[in-house]
PDB file of C-alpha atoms in Angstrom:
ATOM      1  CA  UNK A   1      -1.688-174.970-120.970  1.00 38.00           C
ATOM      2  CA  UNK A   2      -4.025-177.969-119.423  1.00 38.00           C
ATOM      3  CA  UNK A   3      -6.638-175.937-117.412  1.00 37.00           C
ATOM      4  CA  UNK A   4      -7.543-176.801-113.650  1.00 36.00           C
ATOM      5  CA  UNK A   5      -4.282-178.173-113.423  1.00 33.00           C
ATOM      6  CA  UNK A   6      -2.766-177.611-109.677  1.00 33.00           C
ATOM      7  CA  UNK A   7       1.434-176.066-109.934  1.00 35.00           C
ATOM      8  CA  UNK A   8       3.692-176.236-107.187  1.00 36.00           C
ATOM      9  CA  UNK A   9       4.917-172.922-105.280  1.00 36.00           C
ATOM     10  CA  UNK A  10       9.107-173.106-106.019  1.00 42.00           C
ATOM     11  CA  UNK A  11      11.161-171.163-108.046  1.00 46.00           C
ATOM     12  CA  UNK A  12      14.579-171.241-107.742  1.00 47.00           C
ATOM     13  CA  UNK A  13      17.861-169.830-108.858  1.00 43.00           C
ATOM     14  CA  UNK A  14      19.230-171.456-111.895  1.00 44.00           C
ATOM     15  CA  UNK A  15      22.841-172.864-110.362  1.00 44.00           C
ATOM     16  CA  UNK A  16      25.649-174.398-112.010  1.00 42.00           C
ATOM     17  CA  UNK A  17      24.252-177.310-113.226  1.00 49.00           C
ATOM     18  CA  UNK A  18      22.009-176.100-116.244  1.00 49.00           C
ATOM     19  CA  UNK A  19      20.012-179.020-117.682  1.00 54.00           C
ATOM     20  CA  UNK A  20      19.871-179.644-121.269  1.00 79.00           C
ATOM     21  CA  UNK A  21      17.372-176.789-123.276  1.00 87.00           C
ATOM     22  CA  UNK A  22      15.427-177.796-125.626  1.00 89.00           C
ATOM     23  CA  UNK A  23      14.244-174.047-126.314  1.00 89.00           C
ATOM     24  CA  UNK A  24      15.875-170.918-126.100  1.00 92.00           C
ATOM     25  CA  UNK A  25      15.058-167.136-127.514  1.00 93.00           C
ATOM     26  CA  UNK A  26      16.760-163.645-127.327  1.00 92.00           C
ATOM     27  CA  UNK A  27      15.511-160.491-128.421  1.00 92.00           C
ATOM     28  CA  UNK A  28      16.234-159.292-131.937  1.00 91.00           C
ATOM     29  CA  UNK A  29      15.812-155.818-132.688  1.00 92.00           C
ATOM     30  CA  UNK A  30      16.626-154.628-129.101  1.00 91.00           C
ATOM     31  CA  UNK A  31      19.768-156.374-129.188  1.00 93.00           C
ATOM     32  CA  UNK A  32      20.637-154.241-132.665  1.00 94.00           C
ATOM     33  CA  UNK A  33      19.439-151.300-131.341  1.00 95.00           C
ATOM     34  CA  UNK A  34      21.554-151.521-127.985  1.00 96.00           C
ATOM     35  CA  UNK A  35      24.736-152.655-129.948  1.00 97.00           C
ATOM     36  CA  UNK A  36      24.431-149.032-132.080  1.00 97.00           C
ATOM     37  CA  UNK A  37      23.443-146.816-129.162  1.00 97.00           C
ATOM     38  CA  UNK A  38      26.296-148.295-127.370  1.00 97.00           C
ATOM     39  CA  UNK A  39      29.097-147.699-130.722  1.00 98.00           C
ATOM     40  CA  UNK A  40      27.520-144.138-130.677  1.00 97.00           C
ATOM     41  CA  UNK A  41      27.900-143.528-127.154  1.00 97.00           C
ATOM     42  CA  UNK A  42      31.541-144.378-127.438  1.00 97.00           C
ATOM     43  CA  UNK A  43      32.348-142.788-130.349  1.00 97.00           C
ATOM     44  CA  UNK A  44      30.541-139.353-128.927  1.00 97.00           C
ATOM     45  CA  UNK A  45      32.304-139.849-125.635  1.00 96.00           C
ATOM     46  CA  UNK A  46      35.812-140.378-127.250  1.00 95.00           C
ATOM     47  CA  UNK A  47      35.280-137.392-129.846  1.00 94.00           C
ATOM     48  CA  UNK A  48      34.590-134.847-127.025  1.00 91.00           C
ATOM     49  CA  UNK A  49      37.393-136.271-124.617  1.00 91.00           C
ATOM     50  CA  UNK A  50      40.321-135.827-127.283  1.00 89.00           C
ATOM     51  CA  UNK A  51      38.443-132.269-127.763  1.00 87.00           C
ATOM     52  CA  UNK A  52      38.252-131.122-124.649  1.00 83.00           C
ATOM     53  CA  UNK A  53      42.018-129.638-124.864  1.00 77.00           C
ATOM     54  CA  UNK A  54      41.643-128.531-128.984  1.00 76.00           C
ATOM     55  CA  UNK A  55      40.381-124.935-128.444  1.00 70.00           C
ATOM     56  CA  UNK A  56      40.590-122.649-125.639  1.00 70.00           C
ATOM     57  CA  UNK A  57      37.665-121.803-123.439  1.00 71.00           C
ATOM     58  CA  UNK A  58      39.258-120.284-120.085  1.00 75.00           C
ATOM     59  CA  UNK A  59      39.047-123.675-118.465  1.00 78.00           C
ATOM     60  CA  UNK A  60      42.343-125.876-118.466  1.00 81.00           C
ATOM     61  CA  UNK A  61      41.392-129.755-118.747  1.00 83.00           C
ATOM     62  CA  UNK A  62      43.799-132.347-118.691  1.00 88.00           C
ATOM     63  CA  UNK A  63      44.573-135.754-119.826  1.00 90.00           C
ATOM     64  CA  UNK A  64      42.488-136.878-117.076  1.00 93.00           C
ATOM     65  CA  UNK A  65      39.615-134.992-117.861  1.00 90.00           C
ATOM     66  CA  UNK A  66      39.737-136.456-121.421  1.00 92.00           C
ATOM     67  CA  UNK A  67      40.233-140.443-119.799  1.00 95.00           C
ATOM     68  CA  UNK A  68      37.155-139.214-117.408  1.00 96.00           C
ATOM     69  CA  UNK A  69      34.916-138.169-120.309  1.00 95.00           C
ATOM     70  CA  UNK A  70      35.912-141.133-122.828  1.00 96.00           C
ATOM     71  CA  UNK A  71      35.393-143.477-118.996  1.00 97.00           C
ATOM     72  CA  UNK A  72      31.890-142.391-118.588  1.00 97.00           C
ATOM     73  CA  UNK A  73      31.169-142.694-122.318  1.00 97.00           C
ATOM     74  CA  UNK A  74      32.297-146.786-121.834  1.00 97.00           C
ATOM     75  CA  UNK A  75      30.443-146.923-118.502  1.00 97.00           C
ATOM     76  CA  UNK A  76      27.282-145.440-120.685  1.00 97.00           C
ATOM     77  CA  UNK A  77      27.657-148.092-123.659  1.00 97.00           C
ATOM     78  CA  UNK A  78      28.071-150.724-120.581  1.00 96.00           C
ATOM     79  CA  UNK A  79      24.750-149.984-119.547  1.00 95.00           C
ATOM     80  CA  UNK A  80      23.115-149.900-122.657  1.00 96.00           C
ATOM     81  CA  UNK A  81      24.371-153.399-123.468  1.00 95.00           C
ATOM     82  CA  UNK A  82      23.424-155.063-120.300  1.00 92.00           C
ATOM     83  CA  UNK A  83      19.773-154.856-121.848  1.00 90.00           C
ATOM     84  CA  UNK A  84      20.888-157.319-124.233  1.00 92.00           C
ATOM     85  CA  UNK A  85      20.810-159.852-121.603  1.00 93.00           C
ATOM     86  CA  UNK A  86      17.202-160.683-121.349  1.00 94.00           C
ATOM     87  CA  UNK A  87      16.940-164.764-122.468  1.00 94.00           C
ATOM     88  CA  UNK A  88      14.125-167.385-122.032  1.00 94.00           C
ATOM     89  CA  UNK A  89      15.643-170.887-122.322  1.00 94.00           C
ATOM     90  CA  UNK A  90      12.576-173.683-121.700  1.00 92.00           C
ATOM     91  CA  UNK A  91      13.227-177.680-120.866  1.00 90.00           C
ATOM     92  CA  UNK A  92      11.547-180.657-119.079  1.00 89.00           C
ATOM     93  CA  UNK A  93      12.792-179.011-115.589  1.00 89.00           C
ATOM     94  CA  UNK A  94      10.950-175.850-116.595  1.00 90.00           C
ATOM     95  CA  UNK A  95      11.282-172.298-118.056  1.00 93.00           C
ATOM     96  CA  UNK A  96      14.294-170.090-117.303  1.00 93.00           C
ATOM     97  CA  UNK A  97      13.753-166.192-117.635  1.00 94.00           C
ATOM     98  CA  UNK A  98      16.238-163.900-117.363  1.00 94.00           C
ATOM     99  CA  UNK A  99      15.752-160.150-117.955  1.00 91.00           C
ATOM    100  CA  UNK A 100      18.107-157.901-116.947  1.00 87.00           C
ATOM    101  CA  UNK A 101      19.571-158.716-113.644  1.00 87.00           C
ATOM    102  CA  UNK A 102      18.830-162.233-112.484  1.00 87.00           C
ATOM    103  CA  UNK A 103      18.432-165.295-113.889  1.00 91.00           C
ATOM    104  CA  UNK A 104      15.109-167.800-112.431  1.00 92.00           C
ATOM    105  CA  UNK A 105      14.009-171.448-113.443  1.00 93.00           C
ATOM    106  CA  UNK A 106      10.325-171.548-112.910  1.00 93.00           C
ATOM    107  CA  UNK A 107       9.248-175.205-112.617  1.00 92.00           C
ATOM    108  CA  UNK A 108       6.599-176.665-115.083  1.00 90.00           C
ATOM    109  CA  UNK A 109       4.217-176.617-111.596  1.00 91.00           C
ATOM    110  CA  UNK A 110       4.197-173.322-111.043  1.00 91.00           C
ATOM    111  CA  UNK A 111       3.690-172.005-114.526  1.00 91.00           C
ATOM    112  CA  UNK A 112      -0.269-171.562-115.651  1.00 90.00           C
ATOM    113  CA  UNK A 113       0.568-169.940-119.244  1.00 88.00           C
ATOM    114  CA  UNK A 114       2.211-167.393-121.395  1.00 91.00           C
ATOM    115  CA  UNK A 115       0.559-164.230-122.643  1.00 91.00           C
ATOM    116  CA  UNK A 116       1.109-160.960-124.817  1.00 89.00           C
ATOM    117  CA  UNK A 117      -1.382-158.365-123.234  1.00 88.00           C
ATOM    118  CA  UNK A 118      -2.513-156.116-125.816  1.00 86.00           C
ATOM    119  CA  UNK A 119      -0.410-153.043-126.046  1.00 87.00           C
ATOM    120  CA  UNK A 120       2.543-154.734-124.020  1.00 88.00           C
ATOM    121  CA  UNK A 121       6.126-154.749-125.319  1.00 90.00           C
ATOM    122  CA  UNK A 122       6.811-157.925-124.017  1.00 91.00           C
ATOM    123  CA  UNK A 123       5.335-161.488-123.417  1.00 93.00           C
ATOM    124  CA  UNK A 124       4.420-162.333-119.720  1.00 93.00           C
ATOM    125  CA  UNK A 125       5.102-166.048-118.201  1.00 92.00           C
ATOM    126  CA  UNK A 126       1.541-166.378-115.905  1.00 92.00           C
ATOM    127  CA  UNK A 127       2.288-168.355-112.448  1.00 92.00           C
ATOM    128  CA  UNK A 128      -0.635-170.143-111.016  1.00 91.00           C
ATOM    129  CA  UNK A 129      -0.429-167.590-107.743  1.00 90.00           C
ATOM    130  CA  UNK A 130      -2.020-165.066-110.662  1.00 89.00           C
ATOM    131  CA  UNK A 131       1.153-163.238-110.487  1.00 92.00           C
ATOM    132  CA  UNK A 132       3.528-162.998-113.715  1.00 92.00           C
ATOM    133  CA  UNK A 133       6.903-162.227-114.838  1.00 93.00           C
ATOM    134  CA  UNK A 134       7.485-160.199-117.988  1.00 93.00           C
ATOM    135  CA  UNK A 135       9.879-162.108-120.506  1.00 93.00           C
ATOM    136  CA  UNK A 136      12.063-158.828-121.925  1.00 92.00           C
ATOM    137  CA  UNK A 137      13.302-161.419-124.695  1.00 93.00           C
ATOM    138  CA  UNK A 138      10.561-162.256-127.016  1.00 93.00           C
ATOM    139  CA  UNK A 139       9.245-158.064-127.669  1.00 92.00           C
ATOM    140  CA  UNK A 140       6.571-157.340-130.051  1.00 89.00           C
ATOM    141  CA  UNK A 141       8.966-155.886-132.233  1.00 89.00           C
ATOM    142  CA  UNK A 142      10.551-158.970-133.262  1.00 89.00           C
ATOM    143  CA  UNK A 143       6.798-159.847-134.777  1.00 89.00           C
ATOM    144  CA  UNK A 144       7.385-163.397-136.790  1.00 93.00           C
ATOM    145  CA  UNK A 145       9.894-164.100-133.660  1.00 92.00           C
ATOM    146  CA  UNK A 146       8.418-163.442-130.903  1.00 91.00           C
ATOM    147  CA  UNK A 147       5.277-165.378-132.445  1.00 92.00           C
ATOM    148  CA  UNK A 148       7.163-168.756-133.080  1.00 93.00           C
ATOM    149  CA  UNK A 149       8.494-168.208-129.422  1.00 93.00           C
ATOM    150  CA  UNK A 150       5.159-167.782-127.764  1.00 93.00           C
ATOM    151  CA  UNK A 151       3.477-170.817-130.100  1.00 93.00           C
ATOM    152  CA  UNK A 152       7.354-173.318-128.857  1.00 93.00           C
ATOM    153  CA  UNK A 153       6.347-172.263-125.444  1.00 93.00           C
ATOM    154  CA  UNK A 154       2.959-173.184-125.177  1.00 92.00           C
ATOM    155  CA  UNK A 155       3.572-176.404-127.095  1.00 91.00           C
ATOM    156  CA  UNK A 156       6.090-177.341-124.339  1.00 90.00           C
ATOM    157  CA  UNK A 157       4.018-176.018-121.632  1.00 88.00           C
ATOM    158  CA  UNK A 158       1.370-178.828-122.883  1.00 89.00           C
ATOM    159  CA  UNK A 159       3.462-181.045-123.199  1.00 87.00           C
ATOM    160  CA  UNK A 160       5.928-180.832-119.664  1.00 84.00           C
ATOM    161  CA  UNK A 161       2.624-179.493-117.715  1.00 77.00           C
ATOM    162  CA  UNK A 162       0.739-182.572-118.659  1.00 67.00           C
ATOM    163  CA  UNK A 163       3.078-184.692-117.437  1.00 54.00           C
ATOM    164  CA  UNK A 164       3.229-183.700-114.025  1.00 48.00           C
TER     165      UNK A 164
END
């Protein structure tokens, strides 16, 4: 990023009217890992509901109980996949984060860089107020990935901050 360079202060909610993305990265290995937690949580969930009424234990469950506990299972896996959500998309109008809940477009003008802090399990977009939002989608598992992202960032960071 151009140093000394003065950002603007807004950051607003990315509406209906997305503008063209020139870059965009997900995570890798989290989104893997959810998708697996979230088959086993099913599958555990929906074993143990049909068993609930197989043996006899001196409590009477019924169909409900089974619906409940296969229910809670899909309302566990639902959970597990929202954290495949996180996304940074980057254009001329600026960079677009969104982790798990939320989705903001920080303008070129009020972004001052992109970091990994050491020991940090995900990259950081630095605003110019010295405050920073954490980018869940490029991890430091994803290694090679998450590398290229950071490096496609800061190359359009030079070249959109320049510019304004």
């Amino acid at each position: 990023m151009a140093s000394g360079s003065v950002f603007g202060r807004n950051a607003d909610s990315v509406g209906a009217q997305a503008p063209d993305w020139e870059f965009e990265v997900h995570p890798r290995r989290a989104v893997r890992t959810a998708w697996i937690v979230a088959i086993l949580l099913v599958t555990m969930f929906t074993v143990g509901g049909i068993g609930l009424r197989s043996g006899w234990t001196g409590v009477h469950f019924r169909v409900v109980d089974q619906v409940s506990v296969i229910g809670i299972g899909l309302l566990g896996a639902a959970a597990v996949l929202s954290l495949t959500r996180p996304r940074v998309r980057a254009g001329a109008r600026g960079v677009s984060v969104r982790n798990v809940l939320g989705d903001t477009l920080f303008s070129w003008e009020l972004i001052s860089g992109v970091s990994f802090p050491d020991r940090k399990s995900w990259a950081r977009l630095e605003l110019v107020n010295d405050d920073y939002v954490p980018m869940l989608a490029i991890r430091s598992n994803d290694k090679d990935h998450a590398a290229q992202a950071m490096a496609r960032l800061r190359e359009m960071g030079a070249k959109y901050a320049g510019a304004t």
